[in-house]
Coordinates of C-alpha atoms in Angstrom, one line a residue:
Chain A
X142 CA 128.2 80.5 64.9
X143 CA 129.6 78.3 67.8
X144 CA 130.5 75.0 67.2
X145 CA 129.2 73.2 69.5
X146 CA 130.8 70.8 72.0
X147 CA 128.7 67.8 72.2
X148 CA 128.6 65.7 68.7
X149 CA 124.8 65.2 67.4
X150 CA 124.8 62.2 68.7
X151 CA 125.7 62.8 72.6
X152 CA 123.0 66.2 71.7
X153 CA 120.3 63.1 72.0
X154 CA 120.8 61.7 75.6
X155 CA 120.5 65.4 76.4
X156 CA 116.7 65.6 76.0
X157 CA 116.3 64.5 79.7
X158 CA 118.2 66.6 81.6
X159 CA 117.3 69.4 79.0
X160 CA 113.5 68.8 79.9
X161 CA 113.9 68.7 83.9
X162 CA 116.2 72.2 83.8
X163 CA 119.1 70.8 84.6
X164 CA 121.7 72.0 81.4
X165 CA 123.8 75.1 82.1
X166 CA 123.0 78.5 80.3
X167 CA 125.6 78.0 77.6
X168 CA 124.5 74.1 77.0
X169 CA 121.2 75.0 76.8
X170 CA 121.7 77.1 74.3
X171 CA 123.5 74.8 72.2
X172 CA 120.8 72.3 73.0
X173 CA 118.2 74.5 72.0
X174 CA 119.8 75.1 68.3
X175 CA 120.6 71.3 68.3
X176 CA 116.8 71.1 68.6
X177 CA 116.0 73.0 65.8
X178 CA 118.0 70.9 63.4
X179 CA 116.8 67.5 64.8
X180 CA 112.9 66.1 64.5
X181 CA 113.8 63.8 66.4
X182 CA 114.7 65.4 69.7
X183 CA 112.3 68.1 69.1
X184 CA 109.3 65.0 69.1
X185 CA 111.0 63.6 72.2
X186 CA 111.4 66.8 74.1
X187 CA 107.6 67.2 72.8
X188 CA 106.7 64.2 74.4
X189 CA 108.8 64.6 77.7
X190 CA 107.5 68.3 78.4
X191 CA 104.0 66.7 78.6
X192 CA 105.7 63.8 80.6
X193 CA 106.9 66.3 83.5
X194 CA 103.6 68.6 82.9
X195 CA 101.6 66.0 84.2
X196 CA 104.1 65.0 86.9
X197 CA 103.8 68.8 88.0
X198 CA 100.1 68.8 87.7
X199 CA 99.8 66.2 90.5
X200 CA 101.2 69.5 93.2
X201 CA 97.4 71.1 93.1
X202 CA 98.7 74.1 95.5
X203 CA 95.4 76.4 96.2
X204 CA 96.9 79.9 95.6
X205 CA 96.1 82.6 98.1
X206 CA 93.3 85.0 96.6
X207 CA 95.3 88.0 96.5
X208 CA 97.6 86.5 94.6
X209 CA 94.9 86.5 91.7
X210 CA 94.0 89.8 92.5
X211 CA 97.9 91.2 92.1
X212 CA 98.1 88.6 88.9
X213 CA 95.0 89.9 87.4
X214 CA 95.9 93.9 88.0
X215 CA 100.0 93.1 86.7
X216 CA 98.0 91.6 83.2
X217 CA 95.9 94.7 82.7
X218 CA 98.8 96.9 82.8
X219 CA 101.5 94.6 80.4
X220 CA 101.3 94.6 77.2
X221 CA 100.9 91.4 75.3
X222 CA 103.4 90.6 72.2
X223 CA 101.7 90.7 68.6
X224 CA 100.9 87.8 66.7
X225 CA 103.4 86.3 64.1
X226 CA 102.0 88.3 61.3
X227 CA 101.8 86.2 58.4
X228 CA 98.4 84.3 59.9
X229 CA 96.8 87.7 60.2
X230 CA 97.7 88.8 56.9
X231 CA 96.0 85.6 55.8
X232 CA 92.8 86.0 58.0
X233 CA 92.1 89.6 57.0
X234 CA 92.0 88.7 53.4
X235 CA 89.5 86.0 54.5
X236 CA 87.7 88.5 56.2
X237 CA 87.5 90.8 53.1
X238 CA 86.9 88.4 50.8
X239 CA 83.8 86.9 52.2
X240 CA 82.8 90.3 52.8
X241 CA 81.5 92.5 50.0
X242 CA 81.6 95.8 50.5
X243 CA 78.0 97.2 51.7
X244 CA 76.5 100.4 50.0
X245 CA 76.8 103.5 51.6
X246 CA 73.7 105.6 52.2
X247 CA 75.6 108.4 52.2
X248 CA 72.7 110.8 51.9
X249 CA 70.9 109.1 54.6
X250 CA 73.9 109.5 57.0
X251 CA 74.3 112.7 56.3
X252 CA 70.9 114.0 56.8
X253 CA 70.9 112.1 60.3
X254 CA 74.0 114.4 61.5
X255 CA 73.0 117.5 60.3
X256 CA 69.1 117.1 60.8
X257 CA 70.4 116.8 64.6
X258 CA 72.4 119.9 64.1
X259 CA 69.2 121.5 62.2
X260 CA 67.5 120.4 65.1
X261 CA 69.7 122.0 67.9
X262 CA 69.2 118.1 69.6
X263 CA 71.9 118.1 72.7
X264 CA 74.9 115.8 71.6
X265 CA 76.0 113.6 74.1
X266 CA 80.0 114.4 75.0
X267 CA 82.6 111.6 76.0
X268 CA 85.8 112.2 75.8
X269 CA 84.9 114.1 72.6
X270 CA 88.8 115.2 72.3
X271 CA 90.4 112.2 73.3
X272 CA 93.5 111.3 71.6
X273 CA 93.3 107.8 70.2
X274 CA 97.0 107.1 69.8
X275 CA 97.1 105.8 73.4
X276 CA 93.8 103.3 72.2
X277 CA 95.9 102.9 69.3
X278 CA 98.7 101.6 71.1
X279 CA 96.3 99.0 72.4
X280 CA 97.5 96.6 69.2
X281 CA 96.3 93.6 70.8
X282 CA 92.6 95.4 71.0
X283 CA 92.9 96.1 66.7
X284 CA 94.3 92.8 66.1
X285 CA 91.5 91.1 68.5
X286 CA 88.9 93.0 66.4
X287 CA 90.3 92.2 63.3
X288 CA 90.3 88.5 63.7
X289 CA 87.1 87.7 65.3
X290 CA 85.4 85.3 64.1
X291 CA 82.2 87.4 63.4
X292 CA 84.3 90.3 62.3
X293 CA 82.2 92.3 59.9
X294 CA 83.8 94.9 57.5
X295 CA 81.9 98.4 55.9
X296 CA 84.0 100.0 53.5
X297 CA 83.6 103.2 50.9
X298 CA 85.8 105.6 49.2
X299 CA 86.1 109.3 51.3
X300 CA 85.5 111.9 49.2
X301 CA 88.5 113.6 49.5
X302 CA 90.4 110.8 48.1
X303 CA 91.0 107.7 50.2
X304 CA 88.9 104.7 51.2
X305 CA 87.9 103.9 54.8
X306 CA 86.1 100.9 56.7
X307 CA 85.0 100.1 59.4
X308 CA 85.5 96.2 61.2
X309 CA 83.2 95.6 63.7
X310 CA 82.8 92.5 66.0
X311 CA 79.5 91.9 68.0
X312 CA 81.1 89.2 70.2
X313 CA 83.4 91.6 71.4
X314 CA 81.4 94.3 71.4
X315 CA 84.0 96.9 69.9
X316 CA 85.3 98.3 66.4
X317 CA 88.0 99.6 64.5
X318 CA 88.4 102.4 62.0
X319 CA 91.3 101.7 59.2
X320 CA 91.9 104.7 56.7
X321 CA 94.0 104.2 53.8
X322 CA 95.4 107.0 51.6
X323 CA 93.9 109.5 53.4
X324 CA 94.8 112.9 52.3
X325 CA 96.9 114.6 54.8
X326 CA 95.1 117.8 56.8
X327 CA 97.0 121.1 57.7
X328 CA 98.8 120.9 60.8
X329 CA 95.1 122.9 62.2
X330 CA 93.1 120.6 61.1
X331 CA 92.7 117.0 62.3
X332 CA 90.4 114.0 61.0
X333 CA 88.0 113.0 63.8
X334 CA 85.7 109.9 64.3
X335 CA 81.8 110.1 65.1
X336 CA 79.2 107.4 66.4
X337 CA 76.1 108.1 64.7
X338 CA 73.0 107.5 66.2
X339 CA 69.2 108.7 65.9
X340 CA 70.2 111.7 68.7
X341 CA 73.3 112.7 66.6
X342 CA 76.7 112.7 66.2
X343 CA 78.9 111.8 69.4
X344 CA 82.8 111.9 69.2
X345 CA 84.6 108.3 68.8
X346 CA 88.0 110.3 69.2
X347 CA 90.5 112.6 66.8
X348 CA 92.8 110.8 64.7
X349 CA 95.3 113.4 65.6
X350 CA 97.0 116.6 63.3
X351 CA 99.8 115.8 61.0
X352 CA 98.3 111.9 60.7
X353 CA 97.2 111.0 57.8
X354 CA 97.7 108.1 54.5
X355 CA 97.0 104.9 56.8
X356 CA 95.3 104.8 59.6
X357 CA 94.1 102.2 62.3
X358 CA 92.8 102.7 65.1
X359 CA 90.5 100.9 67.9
X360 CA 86.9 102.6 68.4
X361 CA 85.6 103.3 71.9
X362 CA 82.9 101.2 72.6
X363 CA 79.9 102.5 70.2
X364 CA 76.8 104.1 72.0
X365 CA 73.5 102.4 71.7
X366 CA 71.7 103.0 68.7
X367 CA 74.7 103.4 66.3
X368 CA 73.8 103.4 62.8
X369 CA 76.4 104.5 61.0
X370 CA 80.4 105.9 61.9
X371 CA 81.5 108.7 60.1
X372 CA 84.6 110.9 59.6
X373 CA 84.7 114.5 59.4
X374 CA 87.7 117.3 59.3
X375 CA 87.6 119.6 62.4
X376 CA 89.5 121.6 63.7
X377 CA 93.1 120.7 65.3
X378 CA 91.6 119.5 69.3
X379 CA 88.0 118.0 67.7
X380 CA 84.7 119.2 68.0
X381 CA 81.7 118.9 69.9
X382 CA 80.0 118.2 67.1
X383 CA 80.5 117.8 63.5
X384 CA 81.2 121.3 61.7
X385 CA 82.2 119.9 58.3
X386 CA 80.5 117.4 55.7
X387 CA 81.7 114.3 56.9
X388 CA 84.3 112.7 54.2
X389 CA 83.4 109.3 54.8
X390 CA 80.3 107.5 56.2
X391 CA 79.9 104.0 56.9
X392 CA 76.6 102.5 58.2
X393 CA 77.4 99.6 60.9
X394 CA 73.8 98.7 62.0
Chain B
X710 CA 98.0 63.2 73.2
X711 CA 97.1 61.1 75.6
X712 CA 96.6 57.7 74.2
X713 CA 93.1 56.5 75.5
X714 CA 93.9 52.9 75.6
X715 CA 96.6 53.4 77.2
X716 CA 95.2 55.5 80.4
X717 CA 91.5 55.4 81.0
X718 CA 90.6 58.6 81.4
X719 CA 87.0 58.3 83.4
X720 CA 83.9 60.2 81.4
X721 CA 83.3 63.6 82.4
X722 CA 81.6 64.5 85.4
X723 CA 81.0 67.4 87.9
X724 CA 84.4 65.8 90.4
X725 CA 86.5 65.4 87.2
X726 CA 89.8 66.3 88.6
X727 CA 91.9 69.3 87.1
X728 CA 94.5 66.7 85.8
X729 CA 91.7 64.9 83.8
X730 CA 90.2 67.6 82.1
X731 CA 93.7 68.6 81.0
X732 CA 93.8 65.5 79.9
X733 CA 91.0 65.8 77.8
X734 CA 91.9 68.6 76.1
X735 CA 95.1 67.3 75.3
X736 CA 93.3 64.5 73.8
X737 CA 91.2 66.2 72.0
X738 CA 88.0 64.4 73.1
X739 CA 85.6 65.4 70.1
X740 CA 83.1 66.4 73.3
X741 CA 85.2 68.2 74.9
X742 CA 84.4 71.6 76.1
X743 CA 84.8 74.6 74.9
X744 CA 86.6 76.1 77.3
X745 CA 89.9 74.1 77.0
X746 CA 92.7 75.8 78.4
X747 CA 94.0 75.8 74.5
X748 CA 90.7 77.6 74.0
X749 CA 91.4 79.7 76.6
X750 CA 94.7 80.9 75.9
X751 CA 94.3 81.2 71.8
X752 CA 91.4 83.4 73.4
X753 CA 94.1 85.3 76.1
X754 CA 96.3 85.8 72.6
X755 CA 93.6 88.1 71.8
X756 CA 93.1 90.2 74.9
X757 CA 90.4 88.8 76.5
X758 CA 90.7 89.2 80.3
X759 CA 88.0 87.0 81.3
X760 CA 90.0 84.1 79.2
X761 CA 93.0 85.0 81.0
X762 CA 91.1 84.8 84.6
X763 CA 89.8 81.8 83.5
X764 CA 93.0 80.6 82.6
X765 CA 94.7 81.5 85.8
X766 CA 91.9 79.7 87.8
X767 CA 92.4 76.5 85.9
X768 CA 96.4 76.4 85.9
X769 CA 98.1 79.0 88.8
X770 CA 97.4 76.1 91.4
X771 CA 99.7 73.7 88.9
X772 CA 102.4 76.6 88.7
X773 CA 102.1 77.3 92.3
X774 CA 102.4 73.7 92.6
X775 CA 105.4 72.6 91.1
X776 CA 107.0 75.9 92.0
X777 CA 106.4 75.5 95.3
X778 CA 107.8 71.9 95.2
X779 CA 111.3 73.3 93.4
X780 CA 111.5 76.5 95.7
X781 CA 110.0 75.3 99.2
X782 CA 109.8 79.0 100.2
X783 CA 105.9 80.5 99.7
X784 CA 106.9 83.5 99.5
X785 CA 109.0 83.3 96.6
X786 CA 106.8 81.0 94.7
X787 CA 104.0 83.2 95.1
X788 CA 106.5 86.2 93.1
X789 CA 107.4 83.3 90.9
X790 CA 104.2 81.9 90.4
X791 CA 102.8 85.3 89.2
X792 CA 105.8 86.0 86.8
X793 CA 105.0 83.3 85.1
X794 CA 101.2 84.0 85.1
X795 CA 102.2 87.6 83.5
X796 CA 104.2 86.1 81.5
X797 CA 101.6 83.9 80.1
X798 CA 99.6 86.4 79.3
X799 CA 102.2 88.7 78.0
X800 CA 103.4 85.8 75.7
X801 CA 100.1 84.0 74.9
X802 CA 100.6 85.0 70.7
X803 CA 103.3 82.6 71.1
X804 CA 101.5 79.8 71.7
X805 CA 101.4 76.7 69.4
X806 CA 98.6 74.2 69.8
X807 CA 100.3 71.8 67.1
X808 CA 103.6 72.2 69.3
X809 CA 102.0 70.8 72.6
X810 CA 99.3 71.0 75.2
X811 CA 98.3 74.8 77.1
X812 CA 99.4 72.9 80.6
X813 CA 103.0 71.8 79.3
X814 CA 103.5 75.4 77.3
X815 CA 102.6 76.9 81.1
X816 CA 104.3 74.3 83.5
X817 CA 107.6 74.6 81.1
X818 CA 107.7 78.1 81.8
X819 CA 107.2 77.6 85.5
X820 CA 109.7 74.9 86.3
X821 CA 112.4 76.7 84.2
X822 CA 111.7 79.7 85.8
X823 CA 111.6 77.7 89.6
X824 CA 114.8 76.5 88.4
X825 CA 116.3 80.2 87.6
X826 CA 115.4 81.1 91.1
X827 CA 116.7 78.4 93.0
X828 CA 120.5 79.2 90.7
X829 CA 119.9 82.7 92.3
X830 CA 122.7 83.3 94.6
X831 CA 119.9 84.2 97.2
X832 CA 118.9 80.5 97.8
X833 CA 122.2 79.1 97.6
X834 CA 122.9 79.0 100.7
X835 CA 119.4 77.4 102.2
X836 CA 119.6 75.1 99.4
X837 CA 122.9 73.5 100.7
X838 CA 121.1 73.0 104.2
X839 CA 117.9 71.4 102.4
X840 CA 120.1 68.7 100.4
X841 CA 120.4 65.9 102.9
X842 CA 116.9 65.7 103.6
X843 CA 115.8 66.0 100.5
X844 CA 117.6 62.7 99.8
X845 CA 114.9 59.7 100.8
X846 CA 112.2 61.9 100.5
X847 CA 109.0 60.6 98.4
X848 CA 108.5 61.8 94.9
X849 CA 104.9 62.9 95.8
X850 CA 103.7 65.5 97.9
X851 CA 102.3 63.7 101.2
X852 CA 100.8 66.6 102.4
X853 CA 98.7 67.8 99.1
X854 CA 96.3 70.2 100.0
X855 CA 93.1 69.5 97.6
X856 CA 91.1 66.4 96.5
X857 CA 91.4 67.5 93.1
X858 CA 95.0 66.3 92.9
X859 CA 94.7 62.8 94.3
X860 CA 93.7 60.8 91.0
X861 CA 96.6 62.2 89.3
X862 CA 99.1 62.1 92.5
X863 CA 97.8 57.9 92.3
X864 CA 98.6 57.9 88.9
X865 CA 102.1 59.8 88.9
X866 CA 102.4 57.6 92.0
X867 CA 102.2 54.2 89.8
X868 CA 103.7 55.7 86.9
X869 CA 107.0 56.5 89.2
X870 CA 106.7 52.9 90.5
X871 CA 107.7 51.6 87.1
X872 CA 111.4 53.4 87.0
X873 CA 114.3 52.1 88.8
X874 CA 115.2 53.1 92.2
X875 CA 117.8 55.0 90.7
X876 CA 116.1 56.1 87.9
X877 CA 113.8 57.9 90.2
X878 CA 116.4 59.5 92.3
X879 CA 118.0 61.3 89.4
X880 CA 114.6 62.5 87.9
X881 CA 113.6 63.3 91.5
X882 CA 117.1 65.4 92.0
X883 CA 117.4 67.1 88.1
X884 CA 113.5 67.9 88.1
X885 CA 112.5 68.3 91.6
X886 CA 115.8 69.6 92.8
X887 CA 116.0 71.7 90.7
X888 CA 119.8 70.6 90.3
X889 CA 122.1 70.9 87.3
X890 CA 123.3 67.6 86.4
X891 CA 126.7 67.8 87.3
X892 CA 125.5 68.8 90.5
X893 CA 123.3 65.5 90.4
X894 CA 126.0 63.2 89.8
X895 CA 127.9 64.9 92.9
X896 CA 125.3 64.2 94.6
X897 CA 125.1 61.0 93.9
X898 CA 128.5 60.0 93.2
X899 CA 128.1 59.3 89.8
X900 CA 129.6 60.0 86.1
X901 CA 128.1 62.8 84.3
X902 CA 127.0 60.2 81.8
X903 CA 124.8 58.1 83.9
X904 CA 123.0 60.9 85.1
X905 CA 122.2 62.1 81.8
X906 CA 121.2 58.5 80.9
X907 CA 118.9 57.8 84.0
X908 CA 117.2 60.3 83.7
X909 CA 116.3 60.6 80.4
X910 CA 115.2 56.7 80.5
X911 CA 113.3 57.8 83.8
X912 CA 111.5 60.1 82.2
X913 CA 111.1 57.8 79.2
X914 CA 109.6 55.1 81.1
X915 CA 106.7 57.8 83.0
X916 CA 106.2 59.0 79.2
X917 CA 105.0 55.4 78.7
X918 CA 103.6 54.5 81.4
X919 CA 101.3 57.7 81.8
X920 CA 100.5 56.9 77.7
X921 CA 101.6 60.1 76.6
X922 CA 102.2 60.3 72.4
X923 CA 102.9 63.6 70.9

């Protein structure tokens, strides 16, 4: 810990110059730690950022249109920082409190996917063996999901041991599976997601081999018609279709 | 955080001014839109890229702005100008609504980041040449390109009329400049001190005069 070179009380007629940028590196730093022991400059510095925010908002400088278009294409490919995670943990217990968890027609899911299969209907294929780690690395797209406002949750037990749920938001039009205590698959074997809807059972994605236990990950956006998602173990790639009982089926409609 | 009796702040309309509606969302006007720029970002924090485009539209011509105004050079505050965009969006979890307005969260990280450039050695050298005729020159922009600015380029117009003559040349010099303050008080042949001192009560005397209250 450096001990600083200004006393507290010449720290306070640094809230000026600290506001317009115009403290060296080093004395900025001790500023800036000074600031986190003292109200009092931190409600001035408050005050005086809002002071020189509105000077600055007086230089209205029309920005040239591809400027928007580079800003707007450098977003989509940076990745935004996570949330401080204490107010999530306290919205998703919101969420599952107000939530109960909904009954699982298990039986009626289940004769939906293999009546299809009965049926020889043609399953729709998108991206049926997609890998959803790189959706998964999309954190800000799970957390988004997780904290809408009209988040809605389906949950059951999988019947290989394990729960699974399902949050869903309508506003943004996208969901997320979360798996817990999942039990793990062989190494050629992989747990893989399904949409189902009247037609069938399309892929939402393989979890991946050698993943098991907990499990998050952000849903393709759902085909029309989804009733239900369900969970199955394929083999190690995925399937075109489902080729085992599902372990786990959650209605979403 | 605007004080309403202190500023009158005109009731909305379809010519409200960008300044204005920030304004407004600062003071939390209890009819004020929904799409605040706090709205928006808390809504950017979550991904959503038509909050973030929204955003941009409302605030870039404020960071271009005031970047413009510390860096002179377009070209560079167009590259610094969408740093600070990216960076908004890549730091938008970090936002604190109870700490300060969306405008001030943004136009803090666009000076300071001005301000890094200009230290750059690459402008050093221009900056030098730019000094003296920097020295008498207004603290508005004369030539302000858009209508939407001239209520609030009136009103930081006034609010500069109530500091000293040498209050506003240091806050002129240590904001605008983009100067360090011993640099300032070269400048202006003064103790490090008095620099400090002027413009911290410059700036104290635009807090009150524009009514800002945190």
């Amino acid at each position: 810990m450096s001990t600083p070179d200004l006393s507290s009380s010449d720290q306070h007629a640094l809230t000026g110059v600290y506001v317009a940028d115009a403290l060296s590196e080093p004395e900025r730093r001790d500023f800036e730690a000074h600031l986190r022991r003292c109200a009092d400059c931190a409600q001035e510095v408050a005050e005086l950022q809002e002071t020189v925010a509105l000077l600055a908002s007086a230089e209205y400088v029309t920005p040239p249109s591809e400027l928007r278009a580079r800003v707007l294409a450098e977003a989509s490919r940076t990745r935004q920082l996570p949330p401080v995670v204490t107010r999530i943990s306290r919205r998703q217990d919101q969420t599952r409190s107000k939530r109960s968890a909904w009954p699982v027609a298990i039986a009626a899911v289940l004769a939906l996917i293999f009546g299809g299969l009965a049926g020889g209907l043609a399953l729709q294929n998108r991206s049926l063996t997609s890998d959803l780690s790189d959706v998964q690395a999309a954190s800000a797209s799970v957390r988004s999901v997780l904290t809408a406002p009209d988040a809605r949750t389906t949950s059951a037990a999988a019947s290989g041991g394990g729960r699974g749920a399902v949050v869903s938001s309508a506003s943004l039009g996208r969901s997320v599976f979360v798996g817990s205590d999942l039990p793990a698959v062989s190494s050629a074997k992989t747990y893989q997601i399904w949409f189902v809807t009247a037609a069938g059972a399309t892929s939402a994605g393989v979890v991946g081999s050698d993943v098991a236990g907990d499990i998050t990950r952000a849903l393709p956006a759902a085909p029309a018609g989804t009733t239900a998602v369900a969970v199955s173990v394929e083999p190690a790639g995925g399937s075109r279709a489902p080729t085992t009982t599902p372990v786990l089926a959650l209605p979403t409609a | 955080m605007a004080e309403q009796g202190r500023r009158r702040i005109p009731p909305p309309n379809e010519t409200e001014s960008v300044n204005v509606r920030l304004l407004r969302s600062a003071s939390g006007d209890p009819k004020g839109q929904p799409d605040t720029a706090e709205h928006l970002l808390t809504r950017v924090a979550r991904g959503e890229d038509a909050a973030f485009a929204a955003l941009y539209d409302r605030l870039a011509p404020l960071v271009l702005g005031v970047v413009r105004r510390v860096l002179r050079d377009p070209a560079q505050s167009e590259e610094v100008t969408q740093e600070v965009m990216v960076e908004v969006w890549r730091t938008a979890t970090r936002f604190d609504p109870a700490k300060g307005t969306a405008a001030a969260w943004v136009l803090t990280m666009a000076h300071r980041r001005a301000v890094d450039r200009v230290r750059s050695a690459a402008a050093a050298t221009e900056r030098d040449f730019v000094v003296g005729l920097r020295d008498q020159q207004p603290a508005y922009d004369e030539v302000a390109e858009a209508v939407e600015s001239r209520i609030e380029r009136e009103q930081v117009r006034k609010a500069l009329d109530a500091l000293t003559d040498v209050q506003r040349q240091a806050v002129e010099l240590a904001y605008y400049g983009g100067y360090s303050y011993p640099e300032v008080a070269t400048l202006l042949g003064l103790p490090l001190g008095t620099v400090k001192t002027r413009v911290r009560d410059g700036l104290i005397r635009l807090r009150d005069a524009m009514g800002v209250s945190a």
